[in-house]
Amino acid sequence: MPVTDTIADFITQIRNAGNAKHKTVDIPCSNTKLGIAAILKDQGYISDFEKIEEGNRSYIRITLRYYQRVPAFNEMKRVSKPGRRVYAPADKLPRVKNGLGVAIISTSKGIMSDKQARQLNIGGELLCTIW
């Protein structure tokens, strides 16, 4: 069955792997998913990720991070969906859990965290929030 929202599927696979205490999870690759994985690693929610190519297929292997057998993230939530896109200008970007969490934004300069978007004073589509 084809997936219509690949980013929501990406987030769900990471969340489910964390709840099942898996060490790694393999997810089909795209440039958007690579950008989100880079932000998750930079913010400390995952340990590492790598792009693996086998024949004509490529996927991302994400190594999850745990603290005392609990995933490093509490909640990963998709904000903008295919049926309802959510955009925010630079001055109205959300602060997730009063700055403790991260909102991932798709901007004209690429995918970045809400803190980076505020520094560059650009808005965009709110992809997801993590805390």
XYZ file of N, CA and C in Angstrom:
393
model
N 0.839 -1.176 0.000
C 0.000 0.000 0.000
C 0.887 1.243 0.000
N 0.678 2.175 -0.939
C 1.518 3.365 -1.013
C 1.264 4.307 0.160
N 2.309 4.987 0.548
C 2.234 5.933 1.655
C 2.067 7.333 1.078
N 1.083 8.085 1.522
C 0.861 9.426 0.999
C 1.659 10.484 1.754
N 1.938 10.256 3.017
C 2.698 11.219 3.818
C 3.972 10.540 4.309
N 5.046 10.679 3.541
C 6.286 9.971 3.859
C 6.966 10.522 5.107
N 6.786 11.819 5.389
C 7.413 12.404 6.582
C 6.719 11.889 7.843
N 5.403 11.782 7.820
C 4.676 11.232 8.966
C 5.067 9.776 9.173
N 5.258 9.026 8.089
C 5.689 7.642 8.188
C 7.096 7.557 8.783
N 7.982 8.467 8.381
C 9.348 8.549 8.910
C 9.328 8.780 10.421
N 8.525 9.749 10.861
C 8.424 10.078 12.285
C 7.837 8.904 13.066
N 6.812 8.257 12.504
C 6.170 7.132 13.182
C 7.121 5.961 13.327
N 7.926 5.687 12.299
C 8.874 4.576 12.389
C 9.925 4.828 13.459
N 10.412 6.053 13.571
C 11.391 6.376 14.620
C 10.746 6.265 15.998
N 9.546 6.804 16.140
C 8.838 6.756 17.433
C 8.556 5.309 17.848
N 8.100 4.478 16.905
C 7.810 3.079 17.221
C 9.077 2.302 17.562
N 10.166 2.556 16.848
C 11.429 1.876 17.152
C 11.930 2.267 18.540
N 11.751 3.526 18.921
C 12.153 3.958 20.256
C 11.318 3.312 21.336
N 10.014 3.211 21.102
C 9.144 2.580 22.092
C 9.411 1.083 22.207
N 9.865 0.449 21.114
C 10.171 -0.984 21.130
C 11.606 -1.252 21.557
N 12.362 -0.205 21.902
C 13.747 -0.311 22.385
C 14.700 -0.880 21.341
N 14.449 -0.617 20.042
C 15.366 -1.048 18.995
C 16.594 -0.151 19.004
N 17.734 -0.734 18.609
C 18.967 0.045 18.543
C 19.019 0.885 17.275
N 18.600 0.293 16.145
C 18.582 1.006 14.876
C 17.250 0.806 14.176
N 16.988 1.674 13.195
C 15.796 1.552 12.355
C 16.202 1.964 10.940
N 15.745 1.197 9.930
C 16.026 1.489 8.530
C 14.781 2.078 7.880
N 14.951 3.225 7.218
C 13.832 3.955 6.633
C 14.197 4.328 5.204
N 13.273 4.189 4.245
C 13.569 4.606 2.869
C 14.050 6.058 2.821
N 14.990 6.320 1.923
C 15.697 7.598 1.910
C 15.044 8.630 0.998
N 15.101 9.890 1.422
C 14.801 11.046 0.591
C 15.607 12.216 1.147
N 15.744 13.276 0.365
C 16.519 14.427 0.824
C 15.865 15.106 2.029
N 14.549 15.146 2.067
C 13.845 15.738 3.199
C 14.113 14.946 4.476
N 14.045 13.618 4.367
C 14.298 12.769 5.544
C 15.742 12.901 6.005
N 16.688 13.038 5.065
C 18.084 13.247 5.450
C 18.248 14.562 6.208
N 17.554 15.602 5.767
C 17.612 16.886 6.465
C 17.045 16.811 7.868
N 15.922 16.109 8.015
C 15.315 15.950 9.335
C 16.232 15.124 10.234
N 16.830 14.056 9.692
C 17.739 13.220 10.483
C 18.961 14.013 10.931
N 19.464 14.900 10.082
C 20.615 15.724 10.458
C 20.265 16.641 11.622
N 19.059 17.202 11.611
C 18.637 18.066 12.721
C 18.448 17.246 13.993
N 17.856 16.053 13.870
C 17.673 15.199 15.049
C 19.015 14.834 15.678
N 20.027 14.572 14.851
C 21.358 14.253 15.385
C 21.986 15.491 16.014
N 21.864 16.635 15.349
C 22.441 17.874 15.856
C 21.838 18.266 17.203
N 20.545 18.023 17.375
C 19.862 18.377 18.621
C 19.990 17.298 19.698
N 20.564 16.127 19.369
C 20.811 15.090 20.362
C 19.687 14.093 20.557
N 18.715 14.048 19.651
C 17.611 13.107 19.795
C 17.941 11.726 19.248
N 18.905 11.633 18.330
C 19.390 10.333 17.837
C 20.916 10.346 17.938
N 21.508 9.140 17.988
C 22.959 9.059 18.092
C 23.643 9.321 16.762
N 23.149 8.681 15.692
C 23.798 8.801 14.396
C 22.840 8.367 13.299
N 23.177 8.697 12.072
C 22.438 8.213 10.913
C 23.411 8.083 9.756
N 23.095 7.192 8.835
C 23.917 7.039 7.642
C 23.037 6.637 6.477
N 23.448 7.069 5.288
C 22.724 6.715 4.074
C 23.372 5.459 3.505
N 22.572 4.428 3.260
C 23.064 3.156 2.744
C 22.394 2.890 1.403
N 23.204 2.526 0.405
C 22.671 2.230 -0.923
C 22.922 0.773 -1.246
N 21.866 0.085 -1.621
C 21.944 -1.316 -2.044
C 21.273 -1.437 -3.401
N 22.067 -1.598 -4.445
C 21.503 -1.698 -5.787
C 20.814 -0.405 -6.173
N 19.550 -0.486 -6.536
C 18.804 0.716 -6.911
C 18.001 1.292 -5.750
N 18.167 0.763 -4.546
C 17.459 1.258 -3.369
C 18.434 1.955 -2.431
N 17.938 2.964 -1.751
C 18.735 3.616 -0.715
C 17.844 3.831 0.500
N 18.455 3.742 1.661
C 17.713 3.956 2.893
C 18.615 4.584 3.939
N 17.988 5.089 4.971
C 18.696 5.737 6.080
C 18.667 4.784 7.268
N 19.822 4.511 7.831
C 19.897 3.716 9.056
C 20.127 4.688 10.214
N 19.142 4.772 11.090
C 19.186 5.694 12.222
C 19.491 4.912 13.484
N 20.508 5.341 14.208
C 20.849 4.754 15.495
C 20.215 5.614 16.579
N 19.337 5.006 17.344
C 18.583 5.744 18.352
C 19.408 5.981 19.607
N 19.065 7.016 20.336
C 19.736 7.357 21.584
C 18.776 7.135 22.740
N 19.290 6.544 23.804
C 18.483 6.276 24.997
C 19.177 6.856 26.217
N 18.383 7.207 27.209
C 18.889 7.627 28.503
C 18.156 6.799 29.545
N 18.872 5.949 30.241
C 18.309 5.023 31.231
C 17.149 4.232 30.630
N 17.394 3.651 29.473
C 16.468 2.785 28.738
C 15.183 3.480 28.283
N 15.213 4.799 28.236
C 14.085 5.583 27.742
C 14.585 6.387 26.535
N 13.823 6.444 25.438
C 14.277 7.212 24.271
C 14.579 8.666 24.626
N 15.506 9.269 23.885
C 15.921 10.645 24.163
C 14.811 11.655 23.866
N 13.799 11.253 23.127
C 12.675 12.148 22.829
C 11.430 11.655 23.558
N 10.593 12.581 23.980
C 9.324 12.230 24.608
C 8.204 12.136 23.591
N 8.209 13.053 22.640
C 7.119 13.115 21.674
C 7.634 13.643 20.345
N 7.236 12.997 19.262
C 7.493 13.477 17.903
C 6.132 13.602 17.236
N 5.819 14.790 16.733
C 4.478 15.026 16.214
C 4.559 15.753 14.873
N 3.807 15.267 13.910
C 3.713 15.896 12.587
C 2.756 17.071 12.701
N 3.164 18.246 12.208
C 2.333 19.437 12.299
C 1.623 19.688 10.968
N 2.394 19.893 9.917
C 1.839 20.166 8.598
C 1.574 18.837 7.897
N 0.362 18.651 7.415
C -0.025 17.383 6.798
C -0.416 17.643 5.344
N -0.507 16.601 4.517
C -0.884 16.836 3.116
C -2.243 17.507 2.962
N -3.183 17.249 3.847
C -4.499 17.861 3.753
C -4.579 19.230 4.391
N -3.612 19.570 5.223
C -3.628 20.858 5.928
C -2.200 21.322 6.162
N -1.710 22.135 5.273
C -0.354 22.672 5.408
C -0.355 23.814 6.413
N 0.708 23.883 7.213
C 0.828 24.921 8.237
C 2.112 25.704 7.966
N 1.955 26.998 7.736
C 3.085 27.879 7.478
C 3.162 28.927 8.578
N 4.385 29.412 8.829
C 4.559 30.449 9.849
C 5.644 31.417 9.397
N 5.410 32.714 9.559
C 6.475 33.676 9.281
C 7.522 33.630 10.394
N 8.630 34.293 10.162
C 9.754 34.221 11.101
C 9.386 34.688 12.498
N 8.553 35.710 12.607
C 8.226 36.237 13.937
C 7.153 35.424 14.653
N 6.527 34.462 13.979
C 5.479 33.643 14.607
C 5.871 32.163 14.680
N 7.154 31.832 14.580
C 7.583 30.434 14.696
C 7.318 29.943 16.119
N 6.802 28.736 16.265
C 6.442 28.254 17.605
C 7.670 27.922 18.458
N 7.504 28.093 19.754
C 8.515 27.655 20.718
C 7.968 26.394 21.368
N 8.592 25.265 21.056
C 8.117 23.980 21.541
C 8.540 23.811 22.999
N 7.557 23.591 23.867
C 7.789 23.424 25.314
C 8.687 24.538 25.864
N 8.370 25.768 25.465
C 9.078 26.957 25.935
C 10.575 26.898 25.645
N 10.956 26.359 24.501
C 12.350 26.320 24.075
C 13.065 25.015 24.385
N 12.440 24.102 25.108
C 13.079 22.825 25.417
C 13.019 21.858 24.237
N 12.017 22.000 23.392
C 11.864 21.139 22.230
C 12.314 21.851 20.967
N 12.125 21.174 19.835
C 12.562 21.703 18.551
C 11.425 21.568 17.546
N 11.204 22.621 16.770
C 10.306 22.554 15.621
C 11.176 22.500 14.382
N 10.869 21.588 13.467
C 11.634 21.461 12.229
C 10.843 22.172 11.138
N 11.525 23.090 10.434
C 10.898 23.975 9.468
C 11.508 23.717 8.088
N 10.667 23.673 7.057
C 11.127 23.621 5.670
C 11.084 25.042 5.131
N 12.252 25.616 4.856
C 12.340 27.002 4.407
C 12.890 27.053 2.985
N 12.984 28.250 2.455
C 13.576 28.426 1.133
C 15.080 28.159 1.151
N 15.693 28.180 2.320
C 17.126 27.903 2.474
C 17.396 26.456 2.874
N 16.355 25.613 2.919
C 16.510 24.217 3.292
C 15.783 23.909 4.592
N 15.959 22.683 5.050
C 15.305 22.242 6.286
C 16.187 22.630 7.462
N 15.566 23.256 8.465
C 16.333 23.707 9.625
C 15.453 23.737 10.868
N 16.101 23.910 12.001
C 15.362 23.996 13.264
C 14.770 25.391 13.416
N 13.845 25.514 14.360
C 13.203 26.808 14.582
C 14.203 27.859 15.055
N 15.209 27.444 15.812
C 16.211 28.392 16.305
C 17.048 28.955 15.165
N 17.434 28.090 14.213
C 18.193 28.556 13.054
C 17.347 29.482 12.187
N 16.065 29.144 12.013
C 15.175 29.969 11.195
C 14.976 31.346 11.834
N 14.901 31.397 13.159
C 14.768 32.692 13.837
C 16.026 33.529 13.642
N 17.204 32.899 13.720
C 18.454 33.630 13.533
C 18.560 34.199 12.121
N 18.115 33.416 11.118
C 18.166 33.877 9.730
C 16.952 34.728 9.358
N 15.983 34.846 10.281
C 14.766 35.632 10.097
C 13.985 35.184 8.858
N 13.772 33.855 8.741
C 12.958 33.325 7.654
C 11.927 32.357 8.224
N 10.776 32.327 7.609
C 9.716 31.417 8.005
C 9.596 30.279 6.998
N 8.588 29.466 7.165
C 8.383 28.364 6.248
C 7.298 27.418 6.725
N 7.316 26.211 6.188
C 6.333 25.200 6.541
C 6.786 24.439 7.772
N 5.915 24.333 8.772
C 6.238 23.597 9.994
C 6.069 22.103 9.719
N 7.163 21.358 9.677
C 7.083 19.931 9.382
C 6.679 19.135 10.604
N 7.441 19.287 11.710
C 7.145 18.501 12.905
C 7.738 19.154 14.127
N 7.310 18.681 15.297
C 7.862 19.150 16.562
C 8.369 17.947 17.342
N 9.463 18.148 18.070
C 10.074 17.094 18.883
C 10.426 17.678 20.236
N 10.149 16.922 21.269
C 10.635 17.295 22.604
C 10.816 16.052 23.427
